[in-house]
Short mmCIF file of C-alpha atoms and ligand atoms in Angstrom, two decimals:
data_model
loop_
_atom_site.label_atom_id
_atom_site.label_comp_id
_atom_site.label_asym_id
_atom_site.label_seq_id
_atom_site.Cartn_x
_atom_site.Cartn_y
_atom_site.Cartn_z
CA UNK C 1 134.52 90.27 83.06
CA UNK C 2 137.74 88.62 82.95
CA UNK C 3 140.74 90.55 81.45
CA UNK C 4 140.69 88.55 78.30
CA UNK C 5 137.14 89.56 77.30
CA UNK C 6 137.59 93.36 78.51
CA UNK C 7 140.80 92.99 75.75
CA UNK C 8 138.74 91.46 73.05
CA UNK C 9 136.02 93.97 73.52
CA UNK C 10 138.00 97.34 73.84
CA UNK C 11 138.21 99.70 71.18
CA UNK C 12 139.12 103.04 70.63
CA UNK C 13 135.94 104.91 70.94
CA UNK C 14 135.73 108.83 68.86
CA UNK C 15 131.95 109.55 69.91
CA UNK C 16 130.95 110.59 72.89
CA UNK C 17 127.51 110.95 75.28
CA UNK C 18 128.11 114.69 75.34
CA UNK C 19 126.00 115.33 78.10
CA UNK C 20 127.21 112.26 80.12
CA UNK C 21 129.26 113.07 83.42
CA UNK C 22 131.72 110.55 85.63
CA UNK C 23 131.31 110.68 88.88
CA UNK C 24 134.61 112.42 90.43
CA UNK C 25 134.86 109.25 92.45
CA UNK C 26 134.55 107.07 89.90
CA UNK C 27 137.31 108.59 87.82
CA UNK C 28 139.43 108.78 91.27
CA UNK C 29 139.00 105.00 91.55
CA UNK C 30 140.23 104.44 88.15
CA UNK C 31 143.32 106.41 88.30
CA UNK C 32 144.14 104.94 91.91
CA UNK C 33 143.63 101.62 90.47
CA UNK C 34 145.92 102.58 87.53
CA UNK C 35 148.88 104.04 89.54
CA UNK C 36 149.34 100.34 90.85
CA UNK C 37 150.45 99.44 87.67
CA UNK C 38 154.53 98.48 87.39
CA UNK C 39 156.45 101.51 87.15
CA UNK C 40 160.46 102.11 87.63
CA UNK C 41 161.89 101.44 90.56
CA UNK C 42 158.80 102.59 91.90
CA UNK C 43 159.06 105.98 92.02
CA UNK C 44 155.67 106.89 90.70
CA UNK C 45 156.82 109.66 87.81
CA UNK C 46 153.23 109.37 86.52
CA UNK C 47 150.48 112.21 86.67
CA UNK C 48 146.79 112.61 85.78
CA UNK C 49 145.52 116.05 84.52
CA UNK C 50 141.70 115.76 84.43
CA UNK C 51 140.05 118.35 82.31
CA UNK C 52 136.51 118.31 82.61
CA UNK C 53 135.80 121.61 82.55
CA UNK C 54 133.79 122.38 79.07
CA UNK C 55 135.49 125.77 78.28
CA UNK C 56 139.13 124.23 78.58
CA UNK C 57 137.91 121.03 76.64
CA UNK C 58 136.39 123.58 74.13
CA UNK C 59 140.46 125.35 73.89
CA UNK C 60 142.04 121.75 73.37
CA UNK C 61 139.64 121.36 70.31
CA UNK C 62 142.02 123.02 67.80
CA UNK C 63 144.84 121.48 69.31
CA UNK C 64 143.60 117.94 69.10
CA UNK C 65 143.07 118.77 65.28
CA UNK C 66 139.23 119.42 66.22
CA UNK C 67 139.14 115.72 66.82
CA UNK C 68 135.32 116.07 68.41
CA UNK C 69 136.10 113.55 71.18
CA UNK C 70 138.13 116.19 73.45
CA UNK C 71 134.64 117.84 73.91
CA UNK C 72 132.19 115.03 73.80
CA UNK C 73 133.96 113.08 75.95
CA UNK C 74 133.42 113.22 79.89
CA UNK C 75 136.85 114.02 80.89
CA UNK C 76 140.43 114.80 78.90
CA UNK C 77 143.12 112.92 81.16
CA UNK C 78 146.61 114.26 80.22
CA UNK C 79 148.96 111.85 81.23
CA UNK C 80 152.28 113.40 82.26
CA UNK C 81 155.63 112.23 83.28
CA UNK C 82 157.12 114.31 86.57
CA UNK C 83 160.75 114.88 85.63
CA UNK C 84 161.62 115.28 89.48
CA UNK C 85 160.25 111.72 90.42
CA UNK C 86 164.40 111.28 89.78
CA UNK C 87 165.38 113.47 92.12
CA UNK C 88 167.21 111.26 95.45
CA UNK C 89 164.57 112.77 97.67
CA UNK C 90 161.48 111.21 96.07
CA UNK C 91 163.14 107.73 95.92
CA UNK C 92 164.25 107.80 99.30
CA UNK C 93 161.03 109.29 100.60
CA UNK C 94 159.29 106.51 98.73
CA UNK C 95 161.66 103.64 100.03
CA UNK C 96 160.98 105.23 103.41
CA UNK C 97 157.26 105.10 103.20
CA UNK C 98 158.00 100.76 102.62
CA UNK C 99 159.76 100.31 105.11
CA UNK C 100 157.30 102.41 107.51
CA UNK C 101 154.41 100.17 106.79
CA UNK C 102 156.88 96.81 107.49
CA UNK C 103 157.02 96.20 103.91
CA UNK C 104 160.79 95.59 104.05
CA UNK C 105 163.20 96.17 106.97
CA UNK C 106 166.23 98.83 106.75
CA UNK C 107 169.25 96.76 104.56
CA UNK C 108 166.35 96.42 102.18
CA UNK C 109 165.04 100.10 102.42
CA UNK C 110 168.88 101.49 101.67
CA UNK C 111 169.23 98.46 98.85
CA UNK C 112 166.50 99.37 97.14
CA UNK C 113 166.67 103.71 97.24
CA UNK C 114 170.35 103.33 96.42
CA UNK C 115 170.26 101.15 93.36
CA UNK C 116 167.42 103.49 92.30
CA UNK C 117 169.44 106.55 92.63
CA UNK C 118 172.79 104.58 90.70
CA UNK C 119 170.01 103.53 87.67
CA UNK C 120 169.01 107.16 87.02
CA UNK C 121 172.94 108.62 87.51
CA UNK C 122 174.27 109.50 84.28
CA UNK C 123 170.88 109.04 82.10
CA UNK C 124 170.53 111.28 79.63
CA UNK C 125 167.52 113.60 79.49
CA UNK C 126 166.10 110.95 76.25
CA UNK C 127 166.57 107.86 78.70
CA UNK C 128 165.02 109.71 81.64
CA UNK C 129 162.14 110.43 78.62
CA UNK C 130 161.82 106.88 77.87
CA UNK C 131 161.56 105.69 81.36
CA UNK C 132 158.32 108.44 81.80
CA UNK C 133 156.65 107.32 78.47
CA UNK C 134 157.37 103.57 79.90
CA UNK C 135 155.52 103.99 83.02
CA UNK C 136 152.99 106.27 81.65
CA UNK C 137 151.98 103.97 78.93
CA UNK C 138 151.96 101.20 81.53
CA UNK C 139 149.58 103.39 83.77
CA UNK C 140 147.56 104.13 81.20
CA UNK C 141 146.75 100.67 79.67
CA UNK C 142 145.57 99.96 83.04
CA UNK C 143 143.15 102.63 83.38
CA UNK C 144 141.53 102.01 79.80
CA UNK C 145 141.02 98.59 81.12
CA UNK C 146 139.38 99.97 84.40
CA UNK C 147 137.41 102.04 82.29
CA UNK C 148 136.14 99.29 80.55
CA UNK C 149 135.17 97.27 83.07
CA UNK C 150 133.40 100.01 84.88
CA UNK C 151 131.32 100.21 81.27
CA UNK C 152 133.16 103.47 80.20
CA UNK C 153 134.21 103.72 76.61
CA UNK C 154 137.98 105.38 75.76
CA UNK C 155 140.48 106.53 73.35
CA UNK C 156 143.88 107.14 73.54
CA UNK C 157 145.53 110.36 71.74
CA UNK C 158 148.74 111.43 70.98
CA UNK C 159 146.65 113.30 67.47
CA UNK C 160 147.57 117.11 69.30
CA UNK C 161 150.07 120.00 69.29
CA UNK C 162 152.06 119.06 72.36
CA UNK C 163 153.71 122.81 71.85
CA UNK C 164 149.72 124.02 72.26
CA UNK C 165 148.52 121.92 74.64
CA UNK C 166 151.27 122.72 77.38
CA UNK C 167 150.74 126.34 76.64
CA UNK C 168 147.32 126.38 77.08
CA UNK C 169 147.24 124.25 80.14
CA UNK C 170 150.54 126.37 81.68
CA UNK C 171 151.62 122.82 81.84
CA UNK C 172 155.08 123.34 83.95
CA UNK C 173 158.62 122.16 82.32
CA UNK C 174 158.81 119.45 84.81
CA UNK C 175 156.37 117.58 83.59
CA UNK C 176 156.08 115.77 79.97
CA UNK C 177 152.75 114.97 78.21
CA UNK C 178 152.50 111.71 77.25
CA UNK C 179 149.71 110.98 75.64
CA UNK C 180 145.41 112.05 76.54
CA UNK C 181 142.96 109.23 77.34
CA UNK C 182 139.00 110.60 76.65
CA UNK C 183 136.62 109.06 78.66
CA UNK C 184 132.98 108.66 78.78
CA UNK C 185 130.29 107.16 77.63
CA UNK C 186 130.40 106.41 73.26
CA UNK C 187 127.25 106.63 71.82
CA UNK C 188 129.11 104.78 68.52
CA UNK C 189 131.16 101.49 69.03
CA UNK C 190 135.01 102.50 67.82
CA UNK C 191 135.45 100.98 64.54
CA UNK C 192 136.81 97.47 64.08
CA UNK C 193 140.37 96.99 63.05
CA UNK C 194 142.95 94.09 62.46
CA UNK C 195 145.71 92.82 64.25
CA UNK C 196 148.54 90.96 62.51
CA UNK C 197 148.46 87.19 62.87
CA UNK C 198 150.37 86.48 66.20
CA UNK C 199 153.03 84.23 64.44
CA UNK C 200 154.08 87.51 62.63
CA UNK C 201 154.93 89.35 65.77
CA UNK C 202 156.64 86.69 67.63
CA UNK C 203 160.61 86.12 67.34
CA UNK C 204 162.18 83.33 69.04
CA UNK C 205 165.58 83.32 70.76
CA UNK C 206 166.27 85.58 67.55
CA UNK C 207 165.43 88.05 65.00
CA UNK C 208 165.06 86.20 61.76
CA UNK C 209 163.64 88.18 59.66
C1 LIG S 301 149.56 106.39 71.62
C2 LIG S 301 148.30 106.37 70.83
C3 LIG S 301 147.85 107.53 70.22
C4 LIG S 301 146.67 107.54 69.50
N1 LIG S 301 146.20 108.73 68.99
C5 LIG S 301 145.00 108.76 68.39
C6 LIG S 301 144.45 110.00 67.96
O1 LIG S 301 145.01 111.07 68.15
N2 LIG S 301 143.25 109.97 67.32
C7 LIG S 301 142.56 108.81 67.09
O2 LIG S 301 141.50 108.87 66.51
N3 LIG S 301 143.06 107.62 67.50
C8 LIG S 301 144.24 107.57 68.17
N4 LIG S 301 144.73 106.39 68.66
C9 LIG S 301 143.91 105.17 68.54
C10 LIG S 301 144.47 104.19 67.53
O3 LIG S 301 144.20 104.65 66.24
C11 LIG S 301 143.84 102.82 67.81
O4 LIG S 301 144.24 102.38 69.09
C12 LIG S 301 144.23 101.77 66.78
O5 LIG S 301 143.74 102.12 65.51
C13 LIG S 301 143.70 100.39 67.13
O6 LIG S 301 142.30 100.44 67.29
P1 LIG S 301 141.58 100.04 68.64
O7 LIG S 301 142.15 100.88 69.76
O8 LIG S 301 140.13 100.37 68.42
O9 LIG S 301 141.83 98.60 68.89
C14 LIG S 301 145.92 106.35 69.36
C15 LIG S 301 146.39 105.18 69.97
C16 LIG S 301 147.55 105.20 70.70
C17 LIG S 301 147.99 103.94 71.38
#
């Protein structure tokens, strides 16, 4: 199906096919396919926590504001942002890996890891925040879309105690939740909504109104 039609027929989707399971290498694919997405200087801050395991979807129920999905659903991905993806050691490691495969030779390898490093100098810990949330939000529209056209149904959920959640999932300070993507197979279509007419969200050359 071509990306426009997987668009036009997505929607948020809030009942599940409780007894439905993905196959773990189905769900692998997806997320594989989704970390290609564009992502900061490449340095690949993004993280997948899959819960599929019914008695820790069964503790996120209360924290999701018993929205029923975190159960139904398949899996719970928590997408997370690794604070240490910063650090000088991932970015050079990654730059390293490049030039390795002959992706780039070594003025390139040093141009690249060093104007990395100089971007994330002197960010505050809300910029650094931003630039997670960026990629993650990236990643994840890709994976809904990879969901789709595999024939999985998904919703996106930021509807949950974040306090809660990383408590309950001893989620470490290094990471930050982002949002959690259900996934599975809806047994109800998601229900229709609008979208503002497209000359309403368009501003050329400058904001006018
Ligand atoms: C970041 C984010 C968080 C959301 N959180 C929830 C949520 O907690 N519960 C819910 O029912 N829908 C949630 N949604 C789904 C939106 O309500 C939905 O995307 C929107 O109404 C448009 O509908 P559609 O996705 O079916 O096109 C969320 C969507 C996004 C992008």
């Amino acid at each position: 199906m071509s990306v426009r039609k997987l668009i036009d027929a997505r929607s948020s989707v809030r009942h599940y096919d409780p007894a439905y399971k993905i196959e773990e290498t189905i769900l692998e694919g997806l997320i594989e396919g989704a970390s290609k997405s564009p992502n900061g200087n490449n340095i690949q801050a993004t993280r997948y926590l899959v819960i599929d395991d019914p008695q820790v979807k069964e503790s996120l129920l209360p924290i999701a504001y018993n929205q029923q999905q975190v159960v139904e659903a398949s899996a719970i991905i928590v997408v997370l942002g690794d604070y240490t993806a910063f650090e000088k050691e991932n970015i050079i490691n990654i730059q390293e890996q490049g030039f390795q495969k002959g992706y780039f030779n070594t003025d390139i390898r040093e141009f690249l890891a060093s104007a990395a490093i100089d971007y994330y100098t002197n960010k505050t810990e809300e910029d650094l925040k931003l630039e997670l949330i960026r990629d993650a939000s990236l990643a994840s529209m890709s994976l809904l879309l990879l969901a789709s056209e595999a024939g999985l149904d998904t919703i996106t959920m930021s509807g949950y105690d974040s306090n809660q959640l990383r408590k309950v999932l001893k989620i470490p300070d290094r990471y930050l939740d982002v949002m959690l993507i259900a996934i599975g197979k809806g047994v109800k279509q998601g229900h229709r909504t609008v979208r503002h007419a497209v000359h309403k969200i368009i501003f050329k050359n400058s904001i006018n109104r």
